[in-house]
């Protein structure tokens, strides 16, 4: 029997240099895709996978994230008075229950591994999910739910992966696998941003993980790696000497919203996927081409 995954860590404390200056005053994960922030989709995905506690790792100037997930009686009363029940229900759905969300300051953006380590006291001694909130994943069955399903089969640690675009594997964390014919395979290694030509596969770590709490003791003393940052990939590689890791090639489409064009693509794709917006979105896009 595997222990259930009930908590998710959402690290949002990076500087977001690729989407500056916009990310200077608005945390990049609060930028909208169509009509709600990227983070709203990520929390929805987590809920669909059975997550009950959300641990945000935040930086300075990101208080708006807490406010977004809090109730706002003034707006809610105004919507009620105007009979705008649909949007009112949607807003209330975002809020969740008191005590369901924790916000932890990273204090300095020393890397993703360091950000995850900051969650250790809230996670305690149980398996947990990590979700990179830049990576918006559109999937019939939500990506994290696919990962939880895989975890229920294998136990241990799960890393969600997908094929990197041709010739770009050196930009990512890349996994090495035992040969298998399905989408879920035992991992034999991983490396952050391998030198071109040395990549062990074309599968990159795309932003959803299920990890065992022993990762925290490794991250505690971990040296800086690629880019001078404390890398989660290095911590996982060390944990792999003691525990099983499986890579799941998930079914869906990923949009990297930490990148200008990725955010644009997500907006276009999500607008086209909304029945009430699709026709108008298509006409607007056509008129620009
Ligand atoms: P990124 O590599 O996208 O870094 O981090 P970034 O700083 O946000 O963006 P750029 O590259 O400068 O544009 C992946 C995820 O890890 C978080 C980021 O917020 C992002 O969600 N992160 C990264 C932290 O929370 N803390 C860190 O120290 C580094």
JSON list of C-alpha atoms and ligand atoms in Angstrom, two decimals, residues 10-20 28-29 57-59 62 106 108-116 131-135 193 229-231 256 258-259, ligand 1:
[
{"chain": "A", "resi": 10, "resn": "UNK", "atom": "CA", "xyz": [3.89, 25.10, -5.77]},
{"chain": "A", "resi": 11, "resn": "UNK", "atom": "CA", "xyz": [7.14, 27.08, -6.06]},
{"chain": "A", "resi": 12, "resn": "UNK", "atom": "CA", "xyz": [6.44, 30.54, -7.44]},
{"chain": "A", "resi": 13, "resn": "UNK", "atom": "CA", "xyz": [9.39, 32.47, -6.01]},
{"chain": "A", "resi": 14, "resn": "UNK", "atom": "CA", "xyz": [11.53, 32.62, -9.18]},
{"chain": "A", "resi": 15, "resn": "UNK", "atom": "CA", "xyz": [12.34, 36.03, -10.64]},
{"chain": "A", "resi": 16, "resn": "UNK", "atom": "CA", "xyz": [10.55, 35.34, -13.92]},
{"chain": "A", "resi": 17, "resn": "UNK", "atom": "CA", "xyz": [13.18, 37.18, -15.95]},
{"chain": "A", "resi": 18, "resn": "UNK", "atom": "CA", "xyz": [11.74, 35.86, -19.22]},
{"chain": "A", "resi": 19, "resn": "UNK", "atom": "CA", "xyz": [8.47, 37.72, -18.70]},
{"chain": "A", "resi": 20, "resn": "UNK", "atom": "CA", "xyz": [9.83, 40.97, -17.28]},
{"chain": "A", "resi": 28, "resn": "UNK", "atom": "CA", "xyz": [4.10, 35.80, -13.35]},
{"chain": "A", "resi": 29, "resn": "UNK", "atom": "CA", "xyz": [1.82, 32.98, -12.27]},
{"chain": "A", "resi": 57, "resn": "UNK", "atom": "CA", "xyz": [6.74, 28.97, -1.98]},
{"chain": "A", "resi": 58, "resn": "UNK", "atom": "CA", "xyz": [6.68, 32.70, -2.55]},
{"chain": "A", "resi": 59, "resn": "UNK", "atom": "CA", "xyz": [9.07, 35.63, -2.82]},
{"chain": "A", "resi": 62, "resn": "UNK", "atom": "CA", "xyz": [3.92, 38.21, -4.22]},
{"chain": "A", "resi": 106, "resn": "UNK", "atom": "CA", "xyz": [11.88, 31.43, 0.21]},
{"chain": "A", "resi": 108, "resn": "UNK", "atom": "CA", "xyz": [16.23, 34.31, -1.74]},
{"chain": "A", "resi": 109, "resn": "UNK", "atom": "CA", "xyz": [15.63, 32.57, -5.08]},
{"chain": "A", "resi": 110, "resn": "UNK", "atom": "CA", "xyz": [18.47, 30.07, -4.72]},
{"chain": "A", "resi": 111, "resn": "UNK", "atom": "CA", "xyz": [16.93, 27.50, -7.04]},
{"chain": "A", "resi": 112, "resn": "UNK", "atom": "CA", "xyz": [14.04, 25.06, -7.37]},
{"chain": "A", "resi": 113, "resn": "UNK", "atom": "CA", "xyz": [15.67, 22.52, -5.03]},
{"chain": "A", "resi": 114, "resn": "UNK", "atom": "CA", "xyz": [15.96, 25.17, -2.34]},
{"chain": "A", "resi": 115, "resn": "UNK", "atom": "CA", "xyz": [12.36, 26.27, -2.93]},
{"chain": "A", "resi": 116, "resn": "UNK", "atom": "CA", "xyz": [11.08, 22.71, -2.43]},
{"chain": "A", "resi": 131, "resn": "UNK", "atom": "CA", "xyz": [3.93, 21.31, -9.51]},
{"chain": "A", "resi": 132, "resn": "UNK", "atom": "CA", "xyz": [5.83, 23.91, -11.51]},
{"chain": "A", "resi": 133, "resn": "UNK", "atom": "CA", "xyz": [3.14, 26.50, -11.93]},
{"chain": "A", "resi": 134, "resn": "UNK", "atom": "CA", "xyz": [4.63, 27.92, -15.15]},
{"chain": "A", "resi": 135, "resn": "UNK", "atom": "CA", "xyz": [3.83, 24.69, -16.92]},
{"chain": "A", "resi": 193, "resn": "UNK", "atom": "CA", "xyz": [20.88, 20.79, -18.89]},
{"chain": "A", "resi": 229, "resn": "UNK", "atom": "CA", "xyz": [21.31, 27.18, -8.37]},
{"chain": "A", "resi": 230, "resn": "UNK", "atom": "CA", "xyz": [20.36, 24.45, -5.91]},
{"chain": "A", "resi": 231, "resn": "UNK", "atom": "CA", "xyz": [18.76, 22.11, -8.43]},
{"chain": "A", "resi": 256, "resn": "UNK", "atom": "CA", "xyz": [5.42, 26.97, -20.82]},
{"chain": "A", "resi": 258, "resn": "UNK", "atom": "CA", "xyz": [7.07, 31.41, -18.11]},
{"chain": "A", "resi": 259, "resn": "UNK", "atom": "CA", "xyz": [7.98, 32.28, -21.68]},
{"chain": "B", "resi": 1, "resn": "LIG", "atom": "P1", "xyz": [12.31, 28.87, -13.65]},
{"chain": "B", "resi": 1, "resn": "LIG", "atom": "O1", "xyz": [13.50, 28.14, -14.08]},
{"chain": "B", "resi": 1, "resn": "LIG", "atom": "O2", "xyz": [11.19, 29.07, -14.61]},
{"chain": "B", "resi": 1, "resn": "LIG", "atom": "O3", "xyz": [12.83, 30.27, -13.06]},
{"chain": "B", "resi": 1, "resn": "LIG", "atom": "O4", "xyz": [11.78, 28.15, -12.33]},
{"chain": "B", "resi": 1, "resn": "LIG", "atom": "P2", "xyz": [12.19, 31.69, -12.98]},
{"chain": "B", "resi": 1, "resn": "LIG", "atom": "O5", "xyz": [13.13, 32.53, -12.22]},
{"chain": "B", "resi": 1, "resn": "LIG", "atom": "O6", "xyz": [10.80, 31.67, -12.43]},
{"chain": "B", "resi": 1, "resn": "LIG", "atom": "O7", "xyz": [12.06, 32.20, -14.49]},
{"chain": "B", "resi": 1, "resn": "LIG", "atom": "P3", "xyz": [13.11, 32.85, -15.50]},
{"chain": "B", "resi": 1, "resn": "LIG", "atom": "O8", "xyz": [13.83, 31.66, -16.10]},
{"chain": "B", "resi": 1, "resn": "LIG", "atom": "O9", "xyz": [13.98, 33.79, -14.74]},
{"chain": "B", "resi": 1, "resn": "LIG", "atom": "O10", "xyz": [12.23, 33.56, -16.49]},
{"chain": "B", "resi": 1, "resn": "LIG", "atom": "C1", "xyz": [10.85, 27.08, -12.34]},
{"chain": "B", "resi": 1, "resn": "LIG", "atom": "C2", "xyz": [9.85, 27.26, -11.22]},
{"chain": "B", "resi": 1, "resn": "LIG", "atom": "O11", "xyz": [10.52, 27.25, -9.96]},
{"chain": "B", "resi": 1, "resn": "LIG", "atom": "C3", "xyz": [10.25, 28.42, -9.23]},
{"chain": "B", "resi": 1, "resn": "LIG", "atom": "C4", "xyz": [9.83, 29.45, -10.27]},
{"chain": "B", "resi": 1, "resn": "LIG", "atom": "O12", "xyz": [8.98, 30.42, -9.71]},
{"chain": "B", "resi": 1, "resn": "LIG", "atom": "C5", "xyz": [9.13, 28.60, -11.31]},
{"chain": "B", "resi": 1, "resn": "LIG", "atom": "O13", "xyz": [7.76, 28.38, -10.98]},
{"chain": "B", "resi": 1, "resn": "LIG", "atom": "N1", "xyz": [11.47, 28.83, -8.49]},
{"chain": "B", "resi": 1, "resn": "LIG", "atom": "C6", "xyz": [12.67, 28.85, -9.12]},
{"chain": "B", "resi": 1, "resn": "LIG", "atom": "C7", "xyz": [11.37, 29.18, -7.17]},
{"chain": "B", "resi": 1, "resn": "LIG", "atom": "O14", "xyz": [10.27, 29.18, -6.56]},
{"chain": "B", "resi": 1, "resn": "LIG", "atom": "N2", "xyz": [12.50, 29.56, -6.50]},
{"chain": "B", "resi": 1, "resn": "LIG", "atom": "C8", "xyz": [13.72, 29.58, -7.09]},
{"chain": "B", "resi": 1, "resn": "LIG", "atom": "O15", "xyz": [14.70, 29.91, -6.44]},
{"chain": "B", "resi": 1, "resn": "LIG", "atom": "C9", "xyz": [13.80, 29.22, -8.45]}
]
